[in-house]
Coordinates of C-alpha atoms in Angstrom, one line a residue:
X1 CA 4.2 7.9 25.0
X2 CA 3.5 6.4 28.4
X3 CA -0.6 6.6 29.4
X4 CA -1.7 7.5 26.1
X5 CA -4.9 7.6 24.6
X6 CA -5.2 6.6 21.2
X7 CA -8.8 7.4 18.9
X8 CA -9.3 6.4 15.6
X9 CA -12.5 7.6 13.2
X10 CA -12.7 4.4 10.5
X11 CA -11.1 1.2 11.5
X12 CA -10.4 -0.7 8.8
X13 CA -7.0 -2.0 7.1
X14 CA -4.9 0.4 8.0
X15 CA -6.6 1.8 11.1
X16 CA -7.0 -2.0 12.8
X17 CA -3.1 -2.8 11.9
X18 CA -2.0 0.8 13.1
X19 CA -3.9 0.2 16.4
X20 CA -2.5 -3.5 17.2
X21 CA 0.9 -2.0 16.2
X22 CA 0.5 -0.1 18.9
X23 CA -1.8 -2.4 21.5
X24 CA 1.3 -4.6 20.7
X25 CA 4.2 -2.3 21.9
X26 CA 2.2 -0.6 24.2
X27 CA -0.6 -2.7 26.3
X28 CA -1.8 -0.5 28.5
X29 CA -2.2 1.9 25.9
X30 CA -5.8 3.2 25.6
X31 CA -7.9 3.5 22.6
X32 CA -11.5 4.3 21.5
X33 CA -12.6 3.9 18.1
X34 CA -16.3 5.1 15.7
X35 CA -16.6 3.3 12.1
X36 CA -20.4 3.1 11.0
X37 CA -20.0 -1.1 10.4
X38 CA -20.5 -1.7 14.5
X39 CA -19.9 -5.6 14.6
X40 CA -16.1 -5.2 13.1
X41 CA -15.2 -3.0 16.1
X42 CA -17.2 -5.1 18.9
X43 CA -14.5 -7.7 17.0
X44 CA -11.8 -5.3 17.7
X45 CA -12.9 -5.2 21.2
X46 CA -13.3 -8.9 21.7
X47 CA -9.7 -9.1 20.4
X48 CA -8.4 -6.8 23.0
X49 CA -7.8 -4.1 20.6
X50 CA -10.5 -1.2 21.4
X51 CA -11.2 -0.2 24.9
X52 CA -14.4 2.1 24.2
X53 CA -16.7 2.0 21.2
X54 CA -18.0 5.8 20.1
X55 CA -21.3 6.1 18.6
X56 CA -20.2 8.5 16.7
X57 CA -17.8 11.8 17.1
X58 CA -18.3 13.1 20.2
X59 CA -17.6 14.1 24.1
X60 CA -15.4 10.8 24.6
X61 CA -12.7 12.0 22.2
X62 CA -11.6 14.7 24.3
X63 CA -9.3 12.4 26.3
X64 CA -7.3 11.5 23.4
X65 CA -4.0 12.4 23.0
X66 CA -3.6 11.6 19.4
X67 CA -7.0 10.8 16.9
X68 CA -6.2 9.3 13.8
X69 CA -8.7 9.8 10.4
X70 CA -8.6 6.8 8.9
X71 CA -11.5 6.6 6.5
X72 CA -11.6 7.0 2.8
X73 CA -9.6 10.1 1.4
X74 CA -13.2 12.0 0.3
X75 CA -14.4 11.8 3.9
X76 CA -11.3 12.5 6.3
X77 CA -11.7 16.1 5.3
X78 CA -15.2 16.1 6.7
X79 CA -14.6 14.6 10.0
X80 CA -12.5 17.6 10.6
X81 CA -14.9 20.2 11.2
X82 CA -17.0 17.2 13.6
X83 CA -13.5 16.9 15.4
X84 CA -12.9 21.1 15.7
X85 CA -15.1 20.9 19.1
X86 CA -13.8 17.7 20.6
X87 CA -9.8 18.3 20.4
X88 CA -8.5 18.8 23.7
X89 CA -5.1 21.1 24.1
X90 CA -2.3 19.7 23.4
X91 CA -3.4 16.8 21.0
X92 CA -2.9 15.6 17.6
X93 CA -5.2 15.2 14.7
X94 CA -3.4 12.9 12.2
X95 CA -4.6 11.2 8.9
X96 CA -3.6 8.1 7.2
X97 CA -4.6 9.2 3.1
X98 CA -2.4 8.7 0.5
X99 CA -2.7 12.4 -0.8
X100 CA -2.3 15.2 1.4
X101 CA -2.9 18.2 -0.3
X102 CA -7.1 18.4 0.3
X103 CA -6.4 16.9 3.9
X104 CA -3.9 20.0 4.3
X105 CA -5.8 22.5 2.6
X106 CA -9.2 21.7 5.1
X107 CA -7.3 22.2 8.0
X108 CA -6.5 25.4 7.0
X109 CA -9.2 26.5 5.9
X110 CA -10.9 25.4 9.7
X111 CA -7.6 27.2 11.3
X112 CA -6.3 23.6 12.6
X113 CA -3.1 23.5 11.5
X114 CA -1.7 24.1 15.2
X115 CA -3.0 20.6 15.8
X116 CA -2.6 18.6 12.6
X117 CA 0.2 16.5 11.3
X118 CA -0.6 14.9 7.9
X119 CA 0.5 10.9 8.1
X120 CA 0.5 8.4 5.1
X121 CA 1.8 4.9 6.0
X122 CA 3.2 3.0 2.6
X123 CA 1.7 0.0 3.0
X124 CA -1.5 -2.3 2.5
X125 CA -2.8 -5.5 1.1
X126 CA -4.8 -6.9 -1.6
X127 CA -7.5 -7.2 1.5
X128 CA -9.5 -4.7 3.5
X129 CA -11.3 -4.2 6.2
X130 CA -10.2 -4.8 10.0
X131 CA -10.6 -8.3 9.9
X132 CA -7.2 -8.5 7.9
X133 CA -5.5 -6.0 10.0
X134 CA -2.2 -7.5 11.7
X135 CA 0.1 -6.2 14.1
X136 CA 3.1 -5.8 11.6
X137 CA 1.1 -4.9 8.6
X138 CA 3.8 -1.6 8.9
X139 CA 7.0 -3.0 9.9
X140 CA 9.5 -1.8 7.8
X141 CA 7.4 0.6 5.6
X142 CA 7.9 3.9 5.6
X143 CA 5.5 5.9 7.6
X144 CA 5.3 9.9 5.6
X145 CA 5.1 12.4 8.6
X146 CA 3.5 16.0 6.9
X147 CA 3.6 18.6 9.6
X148 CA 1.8 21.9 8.9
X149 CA 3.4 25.5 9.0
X150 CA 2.4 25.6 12.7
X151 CA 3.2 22.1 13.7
X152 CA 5.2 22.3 16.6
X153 CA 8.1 20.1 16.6
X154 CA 7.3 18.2 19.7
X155 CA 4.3 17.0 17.9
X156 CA 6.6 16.3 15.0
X157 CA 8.4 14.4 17.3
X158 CA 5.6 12.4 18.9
X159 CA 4.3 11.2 15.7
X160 CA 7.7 10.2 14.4
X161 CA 7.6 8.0 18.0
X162 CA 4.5 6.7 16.7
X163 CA 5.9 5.6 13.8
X164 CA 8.6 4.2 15.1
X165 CA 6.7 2.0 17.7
X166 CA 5.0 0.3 15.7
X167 CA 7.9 -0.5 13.4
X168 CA 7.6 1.2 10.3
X169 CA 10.4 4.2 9.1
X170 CA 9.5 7.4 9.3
X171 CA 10.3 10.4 7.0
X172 CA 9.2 14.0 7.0
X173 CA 8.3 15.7 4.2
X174 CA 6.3 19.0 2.7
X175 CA 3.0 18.0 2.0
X176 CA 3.1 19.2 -1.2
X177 CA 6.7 17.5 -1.8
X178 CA 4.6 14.3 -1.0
X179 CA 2.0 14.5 -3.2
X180 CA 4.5 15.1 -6.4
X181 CA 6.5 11.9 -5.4
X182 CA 3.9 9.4 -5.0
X183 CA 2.1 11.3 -8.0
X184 CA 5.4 9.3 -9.6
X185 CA 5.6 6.8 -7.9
X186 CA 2.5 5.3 -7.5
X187 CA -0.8 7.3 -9.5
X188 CA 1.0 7.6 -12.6
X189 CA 1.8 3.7 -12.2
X190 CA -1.5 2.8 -11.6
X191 CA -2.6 4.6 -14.3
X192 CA -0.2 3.0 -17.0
X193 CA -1.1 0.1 -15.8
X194 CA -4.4 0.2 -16.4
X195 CA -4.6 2.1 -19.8
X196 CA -1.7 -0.9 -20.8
X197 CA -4.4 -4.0 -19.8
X198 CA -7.1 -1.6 -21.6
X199 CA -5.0 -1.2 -25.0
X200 CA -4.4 -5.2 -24.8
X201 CA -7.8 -6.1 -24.4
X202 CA -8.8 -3.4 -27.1
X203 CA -6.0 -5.0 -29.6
X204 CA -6.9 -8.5 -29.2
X205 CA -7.8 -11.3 -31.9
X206 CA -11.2 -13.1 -31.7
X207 CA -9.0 -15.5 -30.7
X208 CA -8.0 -13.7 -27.5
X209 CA -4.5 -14.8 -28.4
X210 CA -3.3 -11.8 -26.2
X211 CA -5.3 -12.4 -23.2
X212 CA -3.8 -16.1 -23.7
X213 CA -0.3 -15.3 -23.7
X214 CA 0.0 -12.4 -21.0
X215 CA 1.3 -14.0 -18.5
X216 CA 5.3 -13.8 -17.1
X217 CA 6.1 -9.6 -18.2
X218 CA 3.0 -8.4 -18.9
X219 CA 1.1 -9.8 -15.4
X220 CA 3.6 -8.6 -13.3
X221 CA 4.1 -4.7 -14.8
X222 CA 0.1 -4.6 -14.7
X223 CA -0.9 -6.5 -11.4
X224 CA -1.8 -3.3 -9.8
X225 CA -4.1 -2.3 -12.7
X226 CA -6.3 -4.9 -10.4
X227 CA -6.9 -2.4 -7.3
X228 CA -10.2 -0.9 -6.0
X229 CA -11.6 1.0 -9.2
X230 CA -13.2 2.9 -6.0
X231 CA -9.7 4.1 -4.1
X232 CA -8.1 4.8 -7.1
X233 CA -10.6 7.1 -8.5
X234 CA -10.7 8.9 -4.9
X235 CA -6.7 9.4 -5.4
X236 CA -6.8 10.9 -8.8
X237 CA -9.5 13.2 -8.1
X238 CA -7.2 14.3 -5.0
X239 CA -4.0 14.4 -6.6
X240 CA -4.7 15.4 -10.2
X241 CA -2.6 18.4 -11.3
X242 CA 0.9 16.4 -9.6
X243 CA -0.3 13.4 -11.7
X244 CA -1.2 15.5 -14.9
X245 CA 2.5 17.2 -14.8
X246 CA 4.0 13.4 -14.3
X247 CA 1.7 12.5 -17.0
X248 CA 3.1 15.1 -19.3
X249 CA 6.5 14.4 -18.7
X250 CA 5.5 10.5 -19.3
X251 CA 4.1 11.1 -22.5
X252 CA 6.7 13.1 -23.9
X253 CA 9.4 10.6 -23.0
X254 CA 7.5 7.9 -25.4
X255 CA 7.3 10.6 -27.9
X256 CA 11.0 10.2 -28.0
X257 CA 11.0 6.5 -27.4
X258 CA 8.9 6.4 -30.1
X259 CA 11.3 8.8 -32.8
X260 CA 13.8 6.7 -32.0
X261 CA 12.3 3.8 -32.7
X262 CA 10.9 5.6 -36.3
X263 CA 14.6 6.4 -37.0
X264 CA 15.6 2.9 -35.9
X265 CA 18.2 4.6 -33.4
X266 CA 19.6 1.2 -31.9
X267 CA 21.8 3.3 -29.3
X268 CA 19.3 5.2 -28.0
X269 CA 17.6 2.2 -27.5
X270 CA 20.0 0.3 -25.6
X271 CA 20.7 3.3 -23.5
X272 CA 17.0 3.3 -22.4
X273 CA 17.4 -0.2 -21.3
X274 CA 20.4 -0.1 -20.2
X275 CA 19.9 3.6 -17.6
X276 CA 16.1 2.2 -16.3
X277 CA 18.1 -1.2 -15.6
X278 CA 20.8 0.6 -13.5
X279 CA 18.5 2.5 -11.4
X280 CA 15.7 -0.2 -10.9
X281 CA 18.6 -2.4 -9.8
X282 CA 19.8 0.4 -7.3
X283 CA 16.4 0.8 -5.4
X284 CA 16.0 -1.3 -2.5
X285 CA 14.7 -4.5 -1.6
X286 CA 14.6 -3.5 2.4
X287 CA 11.9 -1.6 3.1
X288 CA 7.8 -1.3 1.2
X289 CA 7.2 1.7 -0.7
X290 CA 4.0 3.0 -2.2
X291 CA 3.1 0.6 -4.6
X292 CA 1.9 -2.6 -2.5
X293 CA 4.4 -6.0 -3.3
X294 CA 4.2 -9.1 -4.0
X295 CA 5.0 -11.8 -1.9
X296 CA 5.9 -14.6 -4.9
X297 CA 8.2 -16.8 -6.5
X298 CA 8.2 -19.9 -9.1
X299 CA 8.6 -23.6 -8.3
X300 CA 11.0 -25.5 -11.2
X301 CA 8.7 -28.6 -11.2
X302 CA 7.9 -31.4 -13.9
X303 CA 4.1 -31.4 -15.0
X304 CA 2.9 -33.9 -13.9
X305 CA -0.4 -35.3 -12.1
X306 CA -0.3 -34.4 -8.6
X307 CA 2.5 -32.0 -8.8
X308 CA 0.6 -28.7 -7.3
X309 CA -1.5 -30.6 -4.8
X310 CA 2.1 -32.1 -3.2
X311 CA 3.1 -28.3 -2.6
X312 CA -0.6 -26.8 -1.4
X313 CA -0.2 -30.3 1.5
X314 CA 3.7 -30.0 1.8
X315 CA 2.9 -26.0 3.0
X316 CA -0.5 -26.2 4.6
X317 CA 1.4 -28.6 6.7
X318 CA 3.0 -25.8 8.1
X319 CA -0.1 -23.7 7.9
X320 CA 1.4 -21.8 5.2
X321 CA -1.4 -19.9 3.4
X322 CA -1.4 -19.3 -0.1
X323 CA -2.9 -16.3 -1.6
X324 CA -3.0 -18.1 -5.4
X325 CA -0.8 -21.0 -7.5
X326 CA -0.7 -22.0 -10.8
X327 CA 1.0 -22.8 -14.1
X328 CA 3.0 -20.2 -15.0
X329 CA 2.7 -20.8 -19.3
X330 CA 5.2 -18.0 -20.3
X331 CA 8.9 -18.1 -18.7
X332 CA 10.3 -16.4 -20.8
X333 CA 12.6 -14.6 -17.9
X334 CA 13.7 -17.9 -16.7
X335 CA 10.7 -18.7 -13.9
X336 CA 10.0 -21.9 -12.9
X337 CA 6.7 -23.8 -14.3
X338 CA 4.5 -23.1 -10.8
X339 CA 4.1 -19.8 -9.2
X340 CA 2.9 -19.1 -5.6
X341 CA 1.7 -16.1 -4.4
X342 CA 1.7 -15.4 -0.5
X343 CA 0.0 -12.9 1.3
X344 CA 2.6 -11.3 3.1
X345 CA 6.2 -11.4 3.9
X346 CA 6.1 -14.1 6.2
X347 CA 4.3 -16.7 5.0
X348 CA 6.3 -16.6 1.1
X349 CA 9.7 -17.3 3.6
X350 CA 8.3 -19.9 5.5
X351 CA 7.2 -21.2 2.2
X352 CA 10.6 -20.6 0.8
X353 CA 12.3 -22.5 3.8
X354 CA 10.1 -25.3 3.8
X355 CA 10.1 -26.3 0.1
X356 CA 13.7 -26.3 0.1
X357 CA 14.2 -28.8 2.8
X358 CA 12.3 -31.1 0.2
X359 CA 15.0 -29.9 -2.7
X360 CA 12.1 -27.9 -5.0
X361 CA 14.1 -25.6 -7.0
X362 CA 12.9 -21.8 -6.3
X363 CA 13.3 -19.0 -8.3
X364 CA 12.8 -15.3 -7.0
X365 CA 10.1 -12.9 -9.1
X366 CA 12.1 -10.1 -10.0

């Protein structure tokens, strides 16, 4: 990995954290990067981050060793055939998109597949764009290697180093194995989630009684329903018959759900709770999969006048940030009267560490 040279088309999120992950393991490492928003990469240069800044695809990228496409899913196809011309032998074309199948299918189509290995890092934040890029955005998040039928497995190899110098886990997998397991995993759940916040706000009172009381359960089983209407279009438009059959199965398993509930089958019941409970309980808290956390947890305080300023000086003290707090109205699980949300990892321990030297009592989000 020594001497490399590193190009990235789009330099956003993922692109920008992917590049100081590796700027921060590797230093001398050099890398060139084209986005059309200009000022963001002269930041990324300021910052140390980007050596050369392309106008566009072109003669420069021959010296990479690896480019990564990191624009939108739509577009990353396109770049390929600008790219064709400009790959110089022995390098890697990789992608960052969530669904692999178009991605895979254009590089076959433009006979590329000796030089492409699909990549879909699990992780990402409620913010974009290269300004909120960090240097452990993928530490401990699984990094999805997808080689092609003629990827060599030296080039395998290389981007599994990739993956692994910059922290995150990587896994290979079938492209098309891919695709069906975050069709699961993540579309179908994004979906749900929205239709769920659409039937509520189709059900409601004049009253808005149901708005008023979704809080605790139903916030935090439909806080993805929140994501870019944009992205998430682009994703089921790429992934749609793996979603469709995950659909399908989805639906017929409230079919049953709801029979059972017609023949008020109590045991059935229980067992539902009782298996989804067992298994959600078994999956672990150790590394980020597709669907992006949240770094929370609730605050056991007395309302009272002055109560949430105390914590917002007690932790910008420490120059804790906090993504959002407030009252938390329905506990019904047991959470504490304030919740605090965090934008990462970090800052929610911090947080966690420092409240607790001044005795608050804290209570994990589930």
């Amino acid at each position: 990995m020594e001497d490399c040279t590193f190009g990235f088309i789009g330099f956003g999120l993922i692109g920008g954290s992917i590049a100081k992950g590796i700027k921060r393991a590797m230093p001398d490492a050099r890398i060139m990067a084209y986005m059309r928003t200009r000022s963001k990469l002269e930041q990324a240069e300021k910052d140390g981050i980007v050596d050369l800044i392309l106008d566009g695809v072109n003669e420069s990228l021959r010296e990479c060793d690896i480019v990564f496409l990191c624009t939108p899913v739509e577009y990353n196809a396109q770049y390929l055939s600008a790219l064709r011309s400009f790959v110089k032998p022995g390098a890697i074309i990789t992608d960052v998109g969530s669904t692999k199948t178009n991605i895979h299918e254009a590089v076959t189509a433009l006979d590329m597949e000796a030089c492409f290995v699909g990549g879909h890092p699990m992780a990402g934040s409620e913010k974009t764009g290269y300004e909120h890029a960090t240097d452990h955005l993928l530490e401990n998040a699984y990094y999805i290697i997808t080689p092609t039928a003629a990827t060599a497995e030296k080039d395998v190899e290389r981007m599994v180093a990739v993956a692994k110098l910059i922290g995150a886990i990587p896994i290979v997998l079938d492209y098309r194995e891919h695709d069906r397991i975050v069709a699961a995993i993540s579309h179908l759940p994004h979906l749900i989630a929205s239709s769920l916040v659409n039937l509520v706000q189709d059900s409601d009172n004049q009253q808005q009684l149901m708005k008023r009381l979704a809080a605790g359960g139903f916030k935090d089983i439909t806080r993805i329903a929140s994501s870019s209407p944009e992205m998430w279009e682009q994703i089921c438009m790429t992934n749609t018959g793996n979603i469709i059959d995950m659909m399908e199965s989805y639906i017929a398993s409230l079919q049953d759900i709801l029979q059972e509930l017609r023949q008020k089958d109590g045991s059935a019941i229980h067992q539902l709770f009782d298996t989804s409970r067992t298994y959600r309980n078994s999956i672990s808290d150790a590394s980020r999969g597709s669907v992006t956390p949240e770094y929370s947890f609730t605050v056991d305080v007395v309302d009272e006048p002055g109560a949430i300023s105390t914590l917002a000086v007690i932790l910008s003290a420490r120059g804790i940030s906090i993504s959002n707090i407030g009252i938390n109205h329905n506990r019904e699980h047991g959470e504490g009267a304030l919740k605090i949300t965090f934008y990462d990892e970090a800052s929610m321990n911090a947080a966690w560490a420092q409240l607790k030297k001044y005795n608050y009592e804290l209570i994990k989000t589930q």
